mmCIF file of C-alpha atoms in Angstrom:
data_model
loop_
_atom_site.group_PDB
_atom_site.id
_atom_site.type_symbol
_atom_site.label_atom_id
_atom_site.label_comp_id
_atom_site.label_asym_id
_atom_site.label_seq_id
_atom_site.Cartn_x
_atom_site.Cartn_y
_atom_site.Cartn_z
ATOM 1 C CA UNK A 1 19.569 -3.200 0.909
ATOM 2 C CA UNK A 2 18.045 -0.198 0.441
ATOM 3 C CA UNK A 3 14.854 0.055 -1.956
ATOM 4 C CA UNK A 4 13.066 3.684 -2.013
ATOM 5 C CA UNK A 5 9.254 4.156 -2.303
ATOM 6 C CA UNK A 6 7.004 6.808 -3.558
ATOM 7 C CA UNK A 7 3.866 8.078 -2.490
ATOM 8 C CA UNK A 8 2.160 11.599 -3.615
ATOM 9 C CA UNK A 9 1.201 14.081 -1.011
ATOM 10 C CA UNK A 10 -1.951 16.351 -1.081
ATOM 11 C CA UNK A 11 -0.342 19.667 -2.295
ATOM 12 C CA UNK A 12 1.436 21.284 -5.501
ATOM 13 C CA UNK A 13 4.028 24.011 -6.325
ATOM 14 C CA UNK A 14 3.697 25.808 -8.954
ATOM 15 C CA UNK A 15 7.161 26.319 -10.610
ATOM 16 C CA UNK A 16 7.205 29.060 -13.807
ATOM 17 C CA UNK A 17 4.556 27.488 -15.677
ATOM 18 C CA UNK A 18 4.667 23.923 -14.532
ATOM 19 C CA UNK A 19 2.252 22.648 -12.014
ATOM 20 C CA UNK A 20 5.034 20.401 -9.236
ATOM 21 C CA UNK A 21 3.976 17.788 -7.515
ATOM 22 C CA UNK A 22 5.743 16.702 -4.000
ATOM 23 C CA UNK A 23 6.146 13.403 -3.097
ATOM 24 C CA UNK A 24 7.487 11.433 -0.406
ATOM 25 C CA UNK A 25 9.992 9.145 -0.376
ATOM 26 C CA UNK A 26 11.034 6.422 2.178
ATOM 27 C CA UNK A 27 14.289 4.522 2.000
ATOM 28 C CA UNK A 28 14.145 1.196 3.374
ATOM 29 C CA UNK A 29 16.877 -0.293 4.995
ATOM 30 C CA UNK A 30 17.525 -3.920 5.977
ATOM 31 C CA UNK A 31 19.200 -4.155 9.805
ATOM 32 C CA UNK A 32 21.879 -7.074 10.594
ATOM 33 C CA UNK A 33 22.428 -4.849 14.236
ATOM 34 C CA UNK A 34 20.839 -1.791 16.830
ATOM 35 C CA UNK A 35 23.615 0.157 14.968
ATOM 36 C CA UNK A 36 22.051 0.773 11.861
ATOM 37 C CA UNK A 37 19.139 2.485 13.534
ATOM 38 C CA UNK A 38 19.251 6.373 12.566
ATOM 39 C CA UNK A 39 19.109 8.512 15.325
ATOM 40 C CA UNK A 40 16.439 11.671 15.232
ATOM 41 C CA UNK A 41 16.979 14.884 14.428
ATOM 42 C CA UNK A 42 15.837 17.582 17.002
ATOM 43 C CA UNK A 43 12.501 18.147 15.810
ATOM 44 C CA UNK A 44 12.289 15.827 13.105
ATOM 45 C CA UNK A 45 12.993 11.783 11.650
ATOM 46 C CA UNK A 46 14.334 10.346 8.496
ATOM 47 C CA UNK A 47 11.528 8.838 6.245
ATOM 48 C CA UNK A 48 12.808 5.308 7.109
ATOM 49 C CA UNK A 49 11.283 1.715 7.530
ATOM 50 C CA UNK A 50 13.359 -0.711 9.370
ATOM 51 C CA UNK A 51 13.034 -4.214 8.410
ATOM 52 C CA UNK A 52 14.155 -7.299 10.085
ATOM 53 C CA UNK A 53 14.687 -4.770 13.517
ATOM 54 C CA UNK A 54 17.128 -6.888 16.152
ATOM 55 C CA UNK A 55 16.777 -7.432 19.521
ATOM 56 C CA UNK A 56 17.740 -4.572 21.341
ATOM 57 C CA UNK A 57 18.939 -7.506 24.884
ATOM 58 C CA UNK A 58 22.649 -6.309 24.143
ATOM 59 C CA UNK A 59 21.816 -2.849 25.035
ATOM 60 C CA UNK A 60 21.332 -0.883 28.501
ATOM 61 C CA UNK A 61 17.802 -0.457 29.084
ATOM 62 C CA UNK A 62 17.387 3.129 28.131
ATOM 63 C CA UNK A 63 20.264 2.856 25.291
ATOM 64 C CA UNK A 64 17.459 -0.051 23.921
ATOM 65 C CA UNK A 65 14.389 2.268 24.486
ATOM 66 C CA UNK A 66 16.378 5.087 22.183
ATOM 67 C CA UNK A 67 16.770 2.871 19.654
ATOM 68 C CA UNK A 68 13.243 1.410 19.761
ATOM 69 C CA UNK A 69 12.234 4.926 19.757
ATOM 70 C CA UNK A 70 14.682 5.657 16.593
ATOM 71 C CA UNK A 71 13.410 2.797 15.261
ATOM 72 C CA UNK A 72 9.665 3.266 15.181
ATOM 73 C CA UNK A 73 8.947 6.746 15.444
ATOM 74 C CA UNK A 74 9.706 7.418 11.392
ATOM 75 C CA UNK A 75 7.079 4.482 10.799
ATOM 76 C CA UNK A 76 4.170 6.129 12.610
ATOM 77 C CA UNK A 77 4.864 9.706 11.069
ATOM 78 C CA UNK A 78 4.712 7.843 7.540
ATOM 79 C CA UNK A 79 1.974 5.965 8.444
ATOM 80 C CA UNK A 80 0.716 8.609 9.955
ATOM 81 C CA UNK A 81 1.159 10.814 6.789
ATOM 82 C CA UNK A 82 -0.424 8.508 4.659
ATOM 83 C CA UNK A 83 -3.736 8.350 6.254
ATOM 84 C CA UNK A 84 -3.669 11.798 6.957
ATOM 85 C CA UNK A 85 -2.946 12.336 2.792
ATOM 86 C CA UNK A 86 -5.796 9.712 2.033
ATOM 87 C CA UNK A 87 -8.265 12.214 4.632
ATOM 88 C CA UNK A 88 -7.272 15.230 2.872
ATOM 89 C CA UNK A 89 -8.182 13.978 -0.953
ATOM 90 C CA UNK A 90 -11.825 12.443 0.838
ATOM 91 C CA UNK A 91 -12.416 15.574 1.604
ATOM 92 C CA UNK A 92 -11.618 16.949 -1.743
ATOM 93 C CA UNK A 93 -13.584 14.604 -3.017
ATOM 94 C CA UNK A 94 -16.692 14.982 -0.687
ATOM 95 C CA UNK A 95 -16.551 18.430 -2.063
ATOM 96 C CA UNK A 96 -16.446 17.523 -5.304
ATOM 97 C CA UNK A 97 -19.806 17.202 -7.676
ATOM 98 C CA UNK A 98 -19.084 14.845 -10.332
ATOM 99 C CA UNK A 99 -16.839 12.032 -9.368
ATOM 100 C CA UNK A 100 -14.690 10.034 -11.637
ATOM 101 C CA UNK A 101 -14.266 6.211 -11.837
ATOM 102 C CA UNK A 102 -10.879 6.730 -9.807
ATOM 103 C CA UNK A 103 -12.900 8.807 -7.124
ATOM 104 C CA UNK A 104 -15.607 6.113 -6.735
ATOM 105 C CA UNK A 105 -12.801 3.192 -6.033
ATOM 106 C CA UNK A 106 -11.136 5.746 -3.452
ATOM 107 C CA UNK A 107 -14.277 6.013 -1.162
ATOM 108 C CA UNK A 108 -15.322 2.624 -1.869
ATOM 109 C CA UNK A 109 -11.399 2.042 -0.729
ATOM 110 C CA UNK A 110 -12.196 4.109 2.744
ATOM 111 C CA UNK A 111 -15.127 2.673 3.445
ATOM 112 C CA UNK A 112 -14.183 -0.597 3.591
ATOM 113 C CA UNK A 113 -11.089 0.177 5.370
ATOM 114 C CA UNK A 114 -12.940 2.081 8.482
ATOM 115 C CA UNK A 115 -16.892 0.578 8.214
ATOM 116 C CA UNK A 116 -19.099 3.194 7.603
ATOM 117 C CA UNK A 117 -20.511 4.912 4.357
ATOM 118 C CA UNK A 118 -21.702 8.137 5.967
ATOM 119 C CA UNK A 119 -18.794 10.499 4.620
ATOM 120 C CA UNK A 120 -18.905 12.591 8.266
ATOM 121 C CA UNK A 121 -17.932 9.837 10.444
ATOM 122 C CA UNK A 122 -15.203 8.651 7.533
ATOM 123 C CA UNK A 123 -13.742 11.737 8.195
ATOM 124 C CA UNK A 124 -13.619 10.924 11.819
ATOM 125 C CA UNK A 125 -12.981 8.118 11.764
ATOM 126 C CA UNK A 126 -9.726 8.948 9.905
ATOM 127 C CA UNK A 127 -8.086 11.277 12.457
ATOM 128 C CA UNK A 128 -4.647 10.347 13.504
ATOM 129 C CA UNK A 129 -3.924 11.173 17.432
ATOM 130 C CA UNK A 130 -0.677 12.121 19.065
ATOM 131 C CA UNK A 131 2.797 10.118 18.885
ATOM 132 C CA UNK A 132 3.366 9.573 22.329
ATOM 133 C CA UNK A 133 0.375 7.593 22.804
ATOM 134 C CA UNK A 134 1.406 5.485 19.363
ATOM 135 C CA UNK A 135 4.785 5.036 21.104
ATOM 136 C CA UNK A 136 3.320 3.787 24.373
ATOM 137 C CA UNK A 137 0.866 1.885 23.012
ATOM 138 C CA UNK A 138 3.811 0.089 21.109
ATOM 139 C CA UNK A 139 6.106 0.169 23.932
ATOM 140 C CA UNK A 140 4.013 -1.485 26.304
ATOM 141 C CA UNK A 141 2.370 -4.677 23.539
ATOM 142 C CA UNK A 142 5.678 -5.313 22.330
ATOM 143 C CA UNK A 143 7.551 -5.060 25.486
ATOM 144 C CA UNK A 144 10.175 -2.260 23.668
ATOM 145 C CA UNK A 145 10.455 -4.152 20.806
ATOM 146 C CA UNK A 146 11.371 -7.715 22.581
ATOM 147 C CA UNK A 147 8.376 -9.706 22.299
ATOM 148 C CA UNK A 148 8.245 -12.333 19.229
ATOM 149 C CA UNK A 149 5.407 -10.737 17.455
ATOM 150 C CA UNK A 150 7.360 -8.190 16.803
ATOM 151 C CA UNK A 151 10.269 -9.535 15.975
ATOM 152 C CA UNK A 152 8.426 -12.338 14.016
ATOM 153 C CA UNK A 153 6.007 -10.158 12.239
ATOM 154 C CA UNK A 154 6.625 -6.612 12.834
ATOM 155 C CA UNK A 155 2.859 -6.663 15.121
ATOM 156 C CA UNK A 156 3.866 -3.860 17.269
ATOM 157 C CA UNK A 157 0.207 -4.018 18.893
ATOM 158 C CA UNK A 158 -0.583 -7.426 19.214
ATOM 159 C CA UNK A 159 -3.485 -7.815 16.905
ATOM 160 C CA UNK A 160 -5.421 -10.913 16.386
ATOM 161 C CA UNK A 161 -5.711 -12.565 13.047
ATOM 162 C CA UNK A 162 -9.102 -13.865 12.143
ATOM 163 C CA UNK A 163 -8.338 -14.737 8.252
ATOM 164 C CA UNK A 164 -6.639 -18.329 8.214
ATOM 165 C CA UNK A 165 -5.486 -16.833 4.275
ATOM 166 C CA UNK A 166 -3.398 -13.575 5.513
ATOM 167 C CA UNK A 167 0.048 -13.608 6.611
ATOM 168 C CA UNK A 168 0.065 -14.703 10.333
ATOM 169 C CA UNK A 169 2.222 -16.325 13.198
ATOM 170 C CA UNK A 170 0.514 -18.535 16.031
ATOM 171 C CA UNK A 171 0.302 -17.437 19.664
ATOM 172 C CA UNK A 172 1.703 -19.284 22.371
ATOM 173 C CA UNK A 173 -1.411 -19.331 24.229
ATOM 174 C CA UNK A 174 -5.273 -20.004 23.407
ATOM 175 C CA UNK A 175 -8.554 -18.418 24.173
ATOM 176 C CA UNK A 176 -10.606 -21.604 25.706
ATOM 177 C CA UNK A 177 -10.840 -24.297 22.788
ATOM 178 C CA UNK A 178 -9.518 -21.578 20.171
ATOM 179 C CA UNK A 179 -5.547 -21.170 19.089
ATOM 180 C CA UNK A 180 -5.092 -17.379 18.961
ATOM 181 C CA UNK A 181 -2.861 -15.964 15.985
ATOM 182 C CA UNK A 182 -1.412 -12.820 15.262
ATOM 183 C CA UNK A 183 -0.970 -10.933 12.069
ATOM 184 C CA UNK A 184 2.290 -10.459 10.037
ATOM 185 C CA UNK A 185 3.239 -7.599 8.708
ATOM 186 C CA UNK A 186 5.797 -6.728 5.799
ATOM 187 C CA UNK A 187 7.047 -3.970 7.694
ATOM 188 C CA UNK A 188 6.133 -1.830 11.015
ATOM 189 C CA UNK A 189 4.599 0.736 9.092
ATOM 190 C CA UNK A 190 1.738 -1.871 8.180
ATOM 191 C CA UNK A 191 1.565 -2.775 12.080
ATOM 192 C CA UNK A 192 0.777 0.903 12.896
ATOM 193 C CA UNK A 193 -1.460 1.339 9.323
ATOM 194 C CA UNK A 194 -3.488 -1.639 10.622
ATOM 195 C CA UNK A 195 -3.768 -0.362 14.517
ATOM 196 C CA UNK A 196 -4.620 3.428 13.606
ATOM 197 C CA UNK A 197 -7.674 1.509 11.185
ATOM 198 C CA UNK A 198 -8.744 -0.669 14.159
ATOM 199 C CA UNK A 199 -8.502 2.359 16.689
ATOM 200 C CA UNK A 200 -10.710 4.505 13.374
ATOM 201 C CA UNK A 201 -13.373 2.004 13.286
ATOM 202 C CA UNK A 202 -13.809 -0.239 16.096
ATOM 203 C CA UNK A 203 -17.132 0.534 18.187
ATOM 204 C CA UNK A 204 -15.109 -0.170 21.411
ATOM 205 C CA UNK A 205 -13.263 3.482 20.607
ATOM 206 C CA UNK A 206 -16.066 5.156 19.825
ATOM 207 C CA UNK A 207 -15.697 7.370 22.996
ATOM 208 C CA UNK A 208 -12.004 7.600 22.655
ATOM 209 C CA UNK A 209 -12.554 9.089 18.659
ATOM 210 C CA UNK A 210 -15.109 11.679 20.094
ATOM 211 C CA UNK A 211 -12.515 13.202 22.153
ATOM 212 C CA UNK A 212 -9.595 13.181 19.761
ATOM 213 C CA UNK A 213 -12.122 15.512 17.552
ATOM 214 C CA UNK A 214 -12.310 17.704 20.324
ATOM 215 C CA UNK A 215 -8.652 17.721 21.569
ATOM 216 C CA UNK A 216 -4.819 16.632 21.151
ATOM 217 C CA UNK A 217 -4.301 16.772 25.253
ATOM 218 C CA UNK A 218 -2.774 13.133 25.978
ATOM 219 C CA UNK A 219 -4.337 13.182 28.919
ATOM 220 C CA UNK A 220 -7.803 13.659 28.076
ATOM 221 C CA UNK A 221 -6.937 11.304 25.695
ATOM 222 C CA UNK A 222 -5.574 8.629 27.581
ATOM 223 C CA UNK A 223 -8.721 7.189 30.099
ATOM 224 C CA UNK A 224 -10.845 6.756 26.248
ATOM 225 C CA UNK A 225 -8.554 3.810 25.358
ATOM 226 C CA UNK A 226 -8.947 1.482 28.504
ATOM 227 C CA UNK A 227 -10.437 -1.217 26.190
ATOM 228 C CA UNK A 228 -7.745 -1.845 24.351
ATOM 229 C CA UNK A 229 -6.531 -4.339 26.822
ATOM 230 C CA UNK A 230 -8.757 -6.157 29.678
ATOM 231 C CA UNK A 231 -6.558 -4.099 32.290
ATOM 232 C CA UNK A 232 -8.714 -1.536 31.759
ATOM 233 C CA UNK A 233 -7.842 1.199 33.702
ATOM 234 C CA UNK A 234 -4.379 -0.022 34.934
ATOM 235 C CA UNK A 235 -3.617 0.004 31.237
ATOM 236 C CA UNK A 236 -4.458 3.247 31.172
ATOM 237 C CA UNK A 237 -2.094 3.931 34.248
ATOM 238 C CA UNK A 238 0.887 2.547 32.530
ATOM 239 C CA UNK A 239 0.526 4.192 29.477
ATOM 240 C CA UNK A 240 0.554 7.283 31.169
ATOM 241 C CA UNK A 241 3.676 6.385 33.471
ATOM 242 C CA UNK A 242 5.258 5.331 30.352
ATOM 243 C CA UNK A 243 4.773 8.644 28.592
ATOM 244 C CA UNK A 244 5.795 10.453 31.848
ATOM 245 C CA UNK A 245 8.656 8.595 32.870
ATOM 246 C CA UNK A 246 10.361 8.843 28.769
ATOM 247 C CA UNK A 247 9.084 12.217 28.156
ATOM 248 C CA UNK A 248 7.345 10.885 25.266
ATOM 249 C CA UNK A 249 5.259 13.804 24.521
ATOM 250 C CA UNK A 250 9.021 15.479 23.281
ATOM 251 C CA UNK A 251 7.563 13.599 19.863
ATOM 252 C CA UNK A 252 4.269 14.979 19.660
ATOM 253 C CA UNK A 253 5.608 17.816 17.231
ATOM 254 C CA UNK A 254 8.453 15.566 15.600
ATOM 255 C CA UNK A 255 7.494 15.647 11.831
ATOM 256 C CA UNK A 256 9.219 14.010 8.622
ATOM 257 C CA UNK A 257 12.468 15.626 7.447
ATOM 258 C CA UNK A 258 11.736 17.615 4.661
ATOM 259 C CA UNK A 259 14.544 16.872 2.386
ATOM 260 C CA UNK A 260 12.641 13.059 1.973
ATOM 261 C CA UNK A 261 10.293 15.578 0.389
ATOM 262 C CA UNK A 262 11.080 15.373 -3.915
ATOM 263 C CA UNK A 263 9.406 17.629 -6.643
ATOM 264 C CA UNK A 264 7.607 15.083 -9.433
#
């Protein structure tokens, strides 16, 4: 099954006398086996969102890691792209003197997403961070795609659910006398978007955001993610090891295949 979705990017082309906008055309693929996962290019990834990503247990360790990266990196690029476009729209909005009802609605949505009405803080909270860090956390939290939460709920990062009215699945463990639930997402990109919003607004990652605003250096940023896990420094060491052993920083420069941007 293949579906198509469209999203307007934050710039336009002038062709003759007509102004043309470019849109990102994403492709949705429901998988029956790992063979359906498209390999990455040398520096680009096709804008594919995979559904029903299967278990990689029949593959070797190296093969399963490569399939996991090939399935997840496009979703990371799409989620980051969408957030970055929202941030650019917000910057343009802040510079305007008069707001339309649509402008006000957009601003209120971002305020709710990132839990601040301060425009400077809001822009800071919408910053994204290197692909290698996101991939490493996804690998740790999902067991390189082997976890039940990932298989059944597209939940890459083990994000909990506190709302009985949202899609979620029951965890196999509890905290004290309270049952733990994890959020269920329509696709992997939705999970990544929620993760980016969580890191963007949570007080626990305030120092990470401050560091991220000054640098994209992975080694400088990693220590500020220790509060993502109860394992603290051991968790950071694990992320650093995964990034180094799998050369994940090579994916930091990856972009979406430009053929997926079309004129509208």
